[in-house]
Amino acid sequence: MNWATISVPLTTEGHIDEFRQAYKEVSSAQMIREWEEINRNGVDLPAMYQYRVMELDKQAWLTNAGLFSGAGLLAVIGAFFVGRSGRTSEV
């Protein structure tokens, strides 16, 4: 249920598209300044973007839901076979 309720406002692809649009609208001088800043500071971020944290959280909930659903299905199948084997021994 948590997986379905987590809303991610922006995805990595959307973020990249926003940068592409922004770069189309800036001047050459601004692009040169941006390039120099990237070369000076690098591209490493001290922390992930918030939308990426939300994406990973949603993915973790989906993985957990799948694992618990599979475990629940195995428990139901196991209970069915255990229940059946008890009936055949009484006859």
Short mmCIF file of C-alpha atoms in Angstrom, two decimals:
data_model
loop_
_atom_site.label_atom_id
_atom_site.label_comp_id
_atom_site.label_asym_id
_atom_site.label_seq_id
_atom_site.Cartn_x
_atom_site.Cartn_y
_atom_site.Cartn_z
CA MET A 1 0.00 0.00 0.00
CA ASN A 2 2.82 2.44 0.80
CA TRP A 3 4.36 1.86 -2.61
CA ALA A 4 1.21 3.05 -4.35
CA THR A 5 0.80 6.12 -2.15
CA ILE A 6 4.33 7.51 -2.59
CA SER A 7 4.20 10.19 -5.24
CA VAL A 8 7.50 11.16 -6.83
CA PRO A 9 7.14 14.70 -8.24
CA LEU A 10 10.16 14.46 -10.53
CA THR A 11 12.13 11.61 -12.05
CA THR A 12 15.73 11.44 -13.16
CA GLU A 13 14.61 11.62 -16.80
CA GLY A 14 12.46 14.66 -16.05
CA HIS A 15 15.36 16.33 -14.28
CA ILE A 16 17.63 15.76 -17.27
CA ASP A 17 14.95 17.13 -19.62
CA GLU A 18 14.67 20.27 -17.48
CA PHE A 19 18.42 20.81 -17.79
CA ARG A 20 18.27 20.27 -21.56
CA GLN A 21 15.56 22.90 -21.88
CA ALA A 22 17.42 25.32 -19.61
CA TYR A 23 20.65 24.89 -21.56
CA LYS A 24 18.86 25.71 -24.81
CA GLU A 25 17.77 29.06 -23.38
CA VAL A 26 21.08 30.29 -21.91
CA SER A 27 23.74 32.34 -23.63
CA SER A 28 27.14 31.05 -24.70
CA ALA A 29 28.83 33.05 -21.92
CA GLN A 30 26.61 31.37 -19.30
CA MET A 31 27.44 27.95 -20.75
CA ILE A 32 31.17 28.73 -20.54
CA ARG A 33 30.77 29.80 -16.89
CA GLU A 34 28.83 26.61 -16.17
CA TRP A 35 31.55 24.49 -17.82
CA GLU A 36 34.29 26.25 -15.83
CA GLU A 37 32.40 25.72 -12.57
CA ILE A 38 31.94 22.01 -13.33
CA ASN A 39 35.65 21.67 -14.06
CA ARG A 40 36.57 23.57 -10.89
CA ASN A 41 34.13 21.90 -8.47
CA GLY A 42 33.39 18.59 -10.16
CA VAL A 43 29.98 16.99 -10.46
CA ASP A 44 29.89 15.15 -7.14
CA LEU A 45 26.97 16.07 -4.93
CA PRO A 46 27.16 16.02 -1.13
CA ALA A 47 23.72 14.38 -1.00
CA MET A 48 21.23 12.89 -3.43
CA TYR A 49 18.43 14.99 -4.84
CA GLN A 50 15.20 14.64 -2.85
CA TYR A 51 13.30 13.17 -5.80
CA ARG A 52 15.94 10.43 -6.11
CA VAL A 53 15.59 9.58 -2.41
CA MET A 54 11.84 9.31 -2.97
CA GLU A 55 12.36 7.10 -6.06
CA LEU A 56 14.60 4.74 -4.10
CA ASP A 57 12.14 4.65 -1.19
CA LYS A 58 9.27 3.79 -3.53
CA GLN A 59 11.37 1.08 -5.19
CA ALA A 60 12.23 -0.41 -1.78
CA TRP A 61 8.55 -0.54 -0.83
CA LEU A 62 7.73 -2.32 -4.11
CA THR A 63 10.50 -4.86 -3.51
CA ASN A 64 9.29 -5.49 0.04
CA ALA A 65 5.69 -5.83 -1.10
CA GLY A 66 6.71 -8.40 -3.71
CA LEU A 67 8.77 -10.40 -1.23
CA PHE A 68 6.04 -10.43 1.42
CA SER A 69 3.39 -11.31 -1.17
CA GLY A 70 5.51 -14.23 -2.34
CA ALA A 71 6.06 -15.38 1.24
CA GLY A 72 2.32 -15.12 1.91
CA LEU A 73 1.52 -17.14 -1.20
CA LEU A 74 4.01 -19.83 -0.18
CA ALA A 75 2.43 -19.93 3.30
CA VAL A 76 -1.06 -20.39 1.83
CA ILE A 77 0.15 -23.15 -0.51
CA GLY A 78 2.00 -24.82 2.37
CA ALA A 79 -1.08 -24.62 4.60
CA PHE A 80 -3.20 -26.11 1.83
CA PHE A 81 -0.90 -29.11 1.41
CA VAL A 82 -0.47 -29.62 5.15
CA GLY A 83 -4.25 -29.47 5.59
CA ARG A 84 -4.78 -31.96 2.76
CA SER A 85 -2.19 -34.41 4.03
CA GLY A 86 -3.93 -34.51 7.45
CA ARG A 87 -7.26 -35.49 5.84
CA THR A 88 -5.88 -38.36 3.81
CA SER A 89 -4.27 -40.01 6.84
CA GLU A 90 -7.62 -40.12 8.71
CA VAL A 91 -9.33 -42.28 6.05
#
